[in-house]
XYZ file of C-alpha atoms in Angstrom:
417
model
C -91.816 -29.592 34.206
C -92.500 -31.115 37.869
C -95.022 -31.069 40.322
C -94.504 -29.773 43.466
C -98.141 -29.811 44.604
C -100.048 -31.936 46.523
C -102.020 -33.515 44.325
C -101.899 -35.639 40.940
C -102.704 -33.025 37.885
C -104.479 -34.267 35.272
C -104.627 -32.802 31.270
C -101.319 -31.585 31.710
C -100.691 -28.882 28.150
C -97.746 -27.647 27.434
C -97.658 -24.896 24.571
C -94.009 -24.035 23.137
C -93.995 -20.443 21.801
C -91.154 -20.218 19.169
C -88.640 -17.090 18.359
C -90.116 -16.556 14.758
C -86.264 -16.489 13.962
C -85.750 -20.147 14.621
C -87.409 -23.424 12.315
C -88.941 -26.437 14.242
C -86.713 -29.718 13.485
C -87.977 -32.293 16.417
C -88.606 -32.920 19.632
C -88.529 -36.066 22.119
C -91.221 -37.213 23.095
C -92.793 -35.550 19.846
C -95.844 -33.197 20.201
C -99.239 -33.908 20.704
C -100.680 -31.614 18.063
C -98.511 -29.446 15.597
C -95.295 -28.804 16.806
C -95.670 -26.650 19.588
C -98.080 -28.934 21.863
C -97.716 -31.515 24.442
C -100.763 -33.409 26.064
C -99.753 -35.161 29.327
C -102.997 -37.096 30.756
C -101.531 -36.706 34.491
C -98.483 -34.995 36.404
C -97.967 -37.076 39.880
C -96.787 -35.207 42.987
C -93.169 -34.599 43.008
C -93.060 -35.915 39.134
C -90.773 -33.896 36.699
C -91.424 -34.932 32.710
C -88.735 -33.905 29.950
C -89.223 -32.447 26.433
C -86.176 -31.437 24.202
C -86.862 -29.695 21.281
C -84.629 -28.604 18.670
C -84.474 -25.701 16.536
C -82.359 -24.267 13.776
C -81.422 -20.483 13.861
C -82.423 -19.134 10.019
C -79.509 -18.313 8.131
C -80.189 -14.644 7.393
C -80.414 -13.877 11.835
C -77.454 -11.222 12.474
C -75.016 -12.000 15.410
C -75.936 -10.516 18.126
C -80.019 -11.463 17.728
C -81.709 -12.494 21.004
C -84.104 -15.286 20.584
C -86.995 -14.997 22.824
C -88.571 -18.437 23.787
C -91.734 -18.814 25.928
C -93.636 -22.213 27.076
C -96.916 -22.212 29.067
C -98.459 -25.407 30.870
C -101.794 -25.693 32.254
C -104.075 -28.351 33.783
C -107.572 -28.917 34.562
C -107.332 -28.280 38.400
C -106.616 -24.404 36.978
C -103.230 -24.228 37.600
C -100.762 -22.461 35.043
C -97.228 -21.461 34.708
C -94.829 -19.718 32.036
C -91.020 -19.532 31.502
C -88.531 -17.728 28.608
C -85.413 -18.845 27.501
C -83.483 -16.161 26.273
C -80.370 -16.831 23.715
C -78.120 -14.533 21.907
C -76.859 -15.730 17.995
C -73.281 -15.773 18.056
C -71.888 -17.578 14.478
C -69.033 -19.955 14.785
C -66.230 -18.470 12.513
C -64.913 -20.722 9.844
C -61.253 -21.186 9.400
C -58.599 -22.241 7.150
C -54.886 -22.463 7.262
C -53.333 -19.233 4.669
C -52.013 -20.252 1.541
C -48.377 -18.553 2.502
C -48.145 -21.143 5.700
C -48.629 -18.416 8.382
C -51.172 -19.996 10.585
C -55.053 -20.153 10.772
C -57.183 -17.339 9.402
C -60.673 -17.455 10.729
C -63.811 -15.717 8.970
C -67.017 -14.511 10.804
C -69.837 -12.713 9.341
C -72.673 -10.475 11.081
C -75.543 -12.472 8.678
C -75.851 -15.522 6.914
C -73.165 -18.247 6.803
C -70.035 -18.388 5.376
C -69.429 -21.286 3.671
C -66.506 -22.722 1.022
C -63.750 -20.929 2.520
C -60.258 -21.898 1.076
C -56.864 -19.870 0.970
C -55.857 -19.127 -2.716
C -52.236 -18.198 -3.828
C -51.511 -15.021 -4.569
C -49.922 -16.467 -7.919
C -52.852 -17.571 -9.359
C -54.727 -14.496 -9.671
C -53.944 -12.020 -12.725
C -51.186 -9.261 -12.393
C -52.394 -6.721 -14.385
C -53.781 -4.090 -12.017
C -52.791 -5.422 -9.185
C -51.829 -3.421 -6.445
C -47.786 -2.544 -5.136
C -48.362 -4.688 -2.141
C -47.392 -7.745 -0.128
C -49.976 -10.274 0.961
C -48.112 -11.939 3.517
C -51.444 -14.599 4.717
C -52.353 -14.485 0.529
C -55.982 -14.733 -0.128
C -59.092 -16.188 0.708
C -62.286 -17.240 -1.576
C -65.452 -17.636 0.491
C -69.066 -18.080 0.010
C -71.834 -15.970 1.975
C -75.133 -17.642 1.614
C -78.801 -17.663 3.580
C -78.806 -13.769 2.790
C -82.027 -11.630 1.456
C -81.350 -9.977 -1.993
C -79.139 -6.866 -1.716
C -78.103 -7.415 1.989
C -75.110 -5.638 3.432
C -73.055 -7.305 5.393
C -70.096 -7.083 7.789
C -67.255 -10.177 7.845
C -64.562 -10.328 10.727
C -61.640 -11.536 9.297
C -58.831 -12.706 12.261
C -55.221 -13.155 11.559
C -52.336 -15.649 12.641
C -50.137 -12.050 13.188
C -50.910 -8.301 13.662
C -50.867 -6.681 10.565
C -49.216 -2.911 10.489
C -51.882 -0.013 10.185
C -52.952 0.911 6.379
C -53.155 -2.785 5.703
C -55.442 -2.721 2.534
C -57.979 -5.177 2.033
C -58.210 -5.972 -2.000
C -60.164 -8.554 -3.900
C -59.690 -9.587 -7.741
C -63.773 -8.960 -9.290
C -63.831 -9.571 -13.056
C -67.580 -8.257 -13.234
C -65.602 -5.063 -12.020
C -62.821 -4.683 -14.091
C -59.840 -6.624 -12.460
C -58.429 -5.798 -8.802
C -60.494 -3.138 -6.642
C -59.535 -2.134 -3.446
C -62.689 -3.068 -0.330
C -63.263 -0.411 2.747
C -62.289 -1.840 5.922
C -63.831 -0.917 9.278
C -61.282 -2.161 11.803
C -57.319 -1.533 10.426
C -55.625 -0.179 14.328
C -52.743 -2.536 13.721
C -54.264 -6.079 15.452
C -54.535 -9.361 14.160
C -58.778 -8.422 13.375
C -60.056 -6.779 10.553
C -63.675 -5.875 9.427
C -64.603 -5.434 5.618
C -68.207 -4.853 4.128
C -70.089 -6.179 1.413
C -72.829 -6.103 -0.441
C -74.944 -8.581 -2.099
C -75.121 -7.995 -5.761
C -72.906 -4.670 -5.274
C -69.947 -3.638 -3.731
C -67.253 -6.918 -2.800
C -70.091 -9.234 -4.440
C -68.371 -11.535 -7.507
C -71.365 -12.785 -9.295
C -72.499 -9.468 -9.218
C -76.262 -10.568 -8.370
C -78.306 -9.364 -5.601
C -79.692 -13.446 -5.437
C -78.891 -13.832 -1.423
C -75.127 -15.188 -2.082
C -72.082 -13.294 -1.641
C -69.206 -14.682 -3.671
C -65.832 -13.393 -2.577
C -61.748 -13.745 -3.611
C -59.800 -11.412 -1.409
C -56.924 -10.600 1.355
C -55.502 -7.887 3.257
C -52.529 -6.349 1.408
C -49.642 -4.920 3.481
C -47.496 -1.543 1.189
C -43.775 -3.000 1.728
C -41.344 -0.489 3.510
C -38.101 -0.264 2.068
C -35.937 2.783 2.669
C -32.557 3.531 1.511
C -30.631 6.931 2.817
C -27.420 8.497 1.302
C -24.837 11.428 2.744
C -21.451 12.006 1.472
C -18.198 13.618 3.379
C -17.020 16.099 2.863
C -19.653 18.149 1.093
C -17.267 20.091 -0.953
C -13.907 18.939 -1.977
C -11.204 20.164 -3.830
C -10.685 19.063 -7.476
C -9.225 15.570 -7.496
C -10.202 14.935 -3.743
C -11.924 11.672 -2.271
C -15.915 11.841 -1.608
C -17.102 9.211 1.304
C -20.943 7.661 0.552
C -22.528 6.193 3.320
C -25.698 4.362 2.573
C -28.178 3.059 5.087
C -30.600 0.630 3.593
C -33.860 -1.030 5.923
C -37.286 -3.079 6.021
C -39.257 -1.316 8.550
C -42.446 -2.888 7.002
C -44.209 -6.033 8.413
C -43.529 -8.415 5.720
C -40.408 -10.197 4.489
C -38.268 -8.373 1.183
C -36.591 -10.588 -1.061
C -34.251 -10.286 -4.068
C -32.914 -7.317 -2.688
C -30.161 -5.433 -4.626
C -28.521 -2.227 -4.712
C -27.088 -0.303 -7.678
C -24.955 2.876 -7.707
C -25.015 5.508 -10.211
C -21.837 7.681 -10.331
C -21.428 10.410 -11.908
C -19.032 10.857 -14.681
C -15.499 11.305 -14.360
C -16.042 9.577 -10.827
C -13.195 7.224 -10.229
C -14.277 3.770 -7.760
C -11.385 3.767 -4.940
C -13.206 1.045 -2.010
C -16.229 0.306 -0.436
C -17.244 -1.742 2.409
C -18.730 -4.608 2.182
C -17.194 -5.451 -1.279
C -19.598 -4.622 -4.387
C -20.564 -7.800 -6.455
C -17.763 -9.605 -8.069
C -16.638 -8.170 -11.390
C -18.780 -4.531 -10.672
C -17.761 -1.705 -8.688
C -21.832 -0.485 -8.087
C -24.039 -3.439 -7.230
C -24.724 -5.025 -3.801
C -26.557 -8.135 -4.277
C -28.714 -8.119 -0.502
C -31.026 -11.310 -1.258
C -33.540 -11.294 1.879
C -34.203 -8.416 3.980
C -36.992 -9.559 6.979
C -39.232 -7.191 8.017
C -38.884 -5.397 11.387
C -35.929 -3.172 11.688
C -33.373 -5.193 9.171
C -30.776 -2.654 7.958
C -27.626 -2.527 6.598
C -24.851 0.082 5.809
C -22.890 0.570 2.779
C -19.660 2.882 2.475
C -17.729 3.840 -0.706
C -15.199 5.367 -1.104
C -14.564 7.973 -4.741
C -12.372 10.381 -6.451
C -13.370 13.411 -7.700
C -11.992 14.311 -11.418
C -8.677 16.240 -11.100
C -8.749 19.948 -12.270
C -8.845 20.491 -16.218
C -5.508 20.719 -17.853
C -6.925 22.720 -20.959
C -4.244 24.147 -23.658
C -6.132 26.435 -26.075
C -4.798 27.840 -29.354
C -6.984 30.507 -31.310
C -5.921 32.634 -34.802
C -8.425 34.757 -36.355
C -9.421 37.751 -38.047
C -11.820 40.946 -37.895
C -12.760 43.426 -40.823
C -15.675 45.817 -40.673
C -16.492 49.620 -41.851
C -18.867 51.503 -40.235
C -19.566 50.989 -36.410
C -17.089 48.293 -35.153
C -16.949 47.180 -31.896
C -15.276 44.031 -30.854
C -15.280 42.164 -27.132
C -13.880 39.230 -25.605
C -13.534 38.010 -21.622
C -11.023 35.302 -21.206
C -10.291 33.439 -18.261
C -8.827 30.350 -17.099
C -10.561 29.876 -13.844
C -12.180 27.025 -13.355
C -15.756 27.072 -11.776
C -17.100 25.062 -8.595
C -19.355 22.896 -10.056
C -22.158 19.504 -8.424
C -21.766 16.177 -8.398
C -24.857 14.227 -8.097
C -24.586 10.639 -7.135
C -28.156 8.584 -6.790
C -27.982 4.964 -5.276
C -31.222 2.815 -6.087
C -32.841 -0.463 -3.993
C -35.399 -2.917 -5.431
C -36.510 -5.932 -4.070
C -39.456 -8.634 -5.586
C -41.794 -6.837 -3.347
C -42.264 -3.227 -4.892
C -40.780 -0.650 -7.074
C -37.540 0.715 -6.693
C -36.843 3.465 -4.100
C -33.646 5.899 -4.994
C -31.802 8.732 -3.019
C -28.984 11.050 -3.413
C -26.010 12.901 -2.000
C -24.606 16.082 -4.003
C -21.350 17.383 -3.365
C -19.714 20.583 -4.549
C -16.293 20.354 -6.491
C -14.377 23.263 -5.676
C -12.893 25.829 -8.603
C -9.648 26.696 -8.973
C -8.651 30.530 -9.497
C -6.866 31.838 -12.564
C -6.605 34.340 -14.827
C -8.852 37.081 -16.620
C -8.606 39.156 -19.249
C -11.191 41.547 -20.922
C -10.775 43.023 -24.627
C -13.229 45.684 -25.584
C -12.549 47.968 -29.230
C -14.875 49.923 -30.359
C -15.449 52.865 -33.204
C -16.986 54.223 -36.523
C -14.559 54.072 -39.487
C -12.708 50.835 -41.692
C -11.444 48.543 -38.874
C -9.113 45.503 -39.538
C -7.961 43.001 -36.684
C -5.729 39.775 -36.830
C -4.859 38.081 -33.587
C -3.345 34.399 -32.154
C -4.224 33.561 -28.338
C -2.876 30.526 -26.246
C -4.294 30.021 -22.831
C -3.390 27.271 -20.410
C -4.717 26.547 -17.463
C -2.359 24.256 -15.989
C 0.045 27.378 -15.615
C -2.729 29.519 -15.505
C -1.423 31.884 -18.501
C -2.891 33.839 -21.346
C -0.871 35.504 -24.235
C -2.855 37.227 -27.033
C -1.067 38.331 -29.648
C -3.420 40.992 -31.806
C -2.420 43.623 -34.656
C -5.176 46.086 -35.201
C -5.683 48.474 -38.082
C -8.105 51.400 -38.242
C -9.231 54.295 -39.608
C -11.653 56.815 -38.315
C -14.818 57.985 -40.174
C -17.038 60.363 -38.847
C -20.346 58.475 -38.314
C -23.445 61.127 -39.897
C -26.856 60.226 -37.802
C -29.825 62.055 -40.106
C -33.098 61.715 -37.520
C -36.089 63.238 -39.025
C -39.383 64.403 -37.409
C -42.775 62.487 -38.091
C -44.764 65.619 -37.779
């Protein structure tokens, strides 16, 4: 305060009016009365006095709050004057370096103050329950105190990188069963997300609404590994070659490792090549190892034979004897029918679960030839018979001797009525 009169003032009080959001702490010089008066017994012309004061802003203030501050002076020549000091609460966030060595991770909250915030590794939290994804920044156990019973609460959580959208932010809660998964508010693919809790509820670990939010959780990123598969031709003759092309890839935002391929042919599939080389002593497994996220891919191409056409020599000798209404069919044939091949290739990394796909090709048939044997009558029939077929020379001799001797066949219908 000054004096910019002309004359000395005398009784000089100043009153402080406090935010009721703030708590008195001191003040130099220190008040006259309480804590919110100062007596001065005279203010000389052109005189400025001092008084700092300070304050603490209550725990349980949201960010954001304005704090409204108003002082009045006053004299006994009858001259008075006012002035506010307006502030807005804006929390300092609290940070920590992640427990996977990706940078600083910094933690804000709308209310209260956050308060024992350390990274924890993923490791040391139970699997069971937990959910198919990568926490690339691992996880974070923090403290929300200063809050009234049952509060809700929204914490800004800031990243060292972007994380992709769908992140999922999960925490491990005993008093809830294991792992649970927490809304988030902000997840538009930046380094900031939001989450909620609630004291004594939802996200809360002690599960008590007793001002204090106990927490243990991260954001959780689903890994994207893809694997593709064609083959060429798409049908081949019997005993042909079949080309695979795989296309494998990490278009996630986190790091795969132990990454390995496996083939699964079909039967009768004979391994020609493939490029790269399969493991050492296999013919179906492609040992990847890492796989960084982005747009990492690879190609695989293998090369197969299709089994040749069936060489089948069949011999058959047998007999037929009936009386009454005979009748006797065969179809014989030694086509051979197209039939599929269905190959599936399979990925897994450390990450997540395995991810398959497959490429079908059709194995042509091969003509050949038919025959059809029908008999049929009412009387004492008696039939012996040899049959060889071949297919290589596509030939079918049947050898049959038949005896038979008609009987009239008598029908005797009757009525119901």
């Amino acid at each position: 305060m000054n004096n910019t009169g002309n004359a000395t003032a005398t009784n000089v009080t100043v009153t402080e009016n406090y935010d009721e959001n703030v708590t008195f702490v001191a003040a130099v010089p220190a008040p006259s009365s309480g804590d919110d008066t100062w007596q001065f017994p005279t203010l000389n012309v052109s005189e400025t006095s001092w008084i700092n004061i300070s304050v603490t802003v209550n725990a349980s203030v949201p960010n954001g709050t304005v704090l409204h501050n108003i002082v009045n002076v006053s004299c006994d020549e009858g001259v008075t004057d006012s002035d506010t000091e307006d502030t807005t609460v804006f929390a300092v966030p609290v940070c920590v370096e992640t427990a996977t060595g990706t940078g600083i991770a910094c933690f804000d909250t709308d209310s209260g103050t956050i308060e024992d915030l350390v990274a924890v590794d993923e490791s040391t939290l139970p699997e069971e329950g937990k959910p198919e994804l990568v926490f690339p920044h691992g996880l974070f156990s923090f403290n929300i105190t200063g809050l009234t019973p049952n509060q809700t609460v929204v914490v800004t959580i800031t990243l060292p990188d972007n994380v992709p959208v769908g992140t999922q932010y999960w925490k491990y809660q005993a008093s809830e069963g294991g792992w649970i998964r927490i809304p988030m508010g902000s997840d538009d693919g930046d380094n900031e997300i939001t989450i909620t809790l609630v004291d004594g509820g939802w996200g809360d670990d002690d599960d008590i609404a007793n001002g204090v939010i106990v927490d243990q959780g991260g954001p959780g990123v689903p890994p994207m590994l893809a694997i593709e598969k064609s083959s060429s031709p798409t049908t081949v003759a019997p005993g042909g070659n079949i080309a695979y092309t795989i296309i494998y890839s990490n278009e996630g935002r986190v790091d795969l490792t132990n990454v390995t391929i496996t083939e699964n042919y079909p039967e009768g599939i004979t391994f020609i090549s493939a490029i790269p080389a399969p493991d050492a002593g296999t013919n179906n497994i492609w040992t990847i190892g890492d796989l960084p996220m982005g747009t990492a891919s690879g190609t695989i191409t293998i090369t197969v034979k299709v089994p040749d056409s069936r060489d089948l020599a069949f011999t058959e000798s047998g007999g037929v004897t009936g009386e009454g209404f005979v009748m006797v069919s065969k179809d014989i044939s030694t086509e051979q029918k197209p039939y599929t091949l269905k190959n599936v290739v399979t990925i897994t990394c450390a990450e997540k679960g395995a991810v398959s796909a497959s490429a079908s090709t059709t194995v042509g048939g091969v003509p050949g030839t038919s025959m059809s044997v029908t008999e049929h009558g009412s009387g004492i029939y008696e039939s012996e018979e040899l049959l060889n077929l071949e297919t290589k020379n596509k030939s079918i001799c049947l050898q049959k001797s038949t005896e038979a001797e008609s009987i009239p066949l008598t029908l005797i219908l009757t009525h119901g009525g």
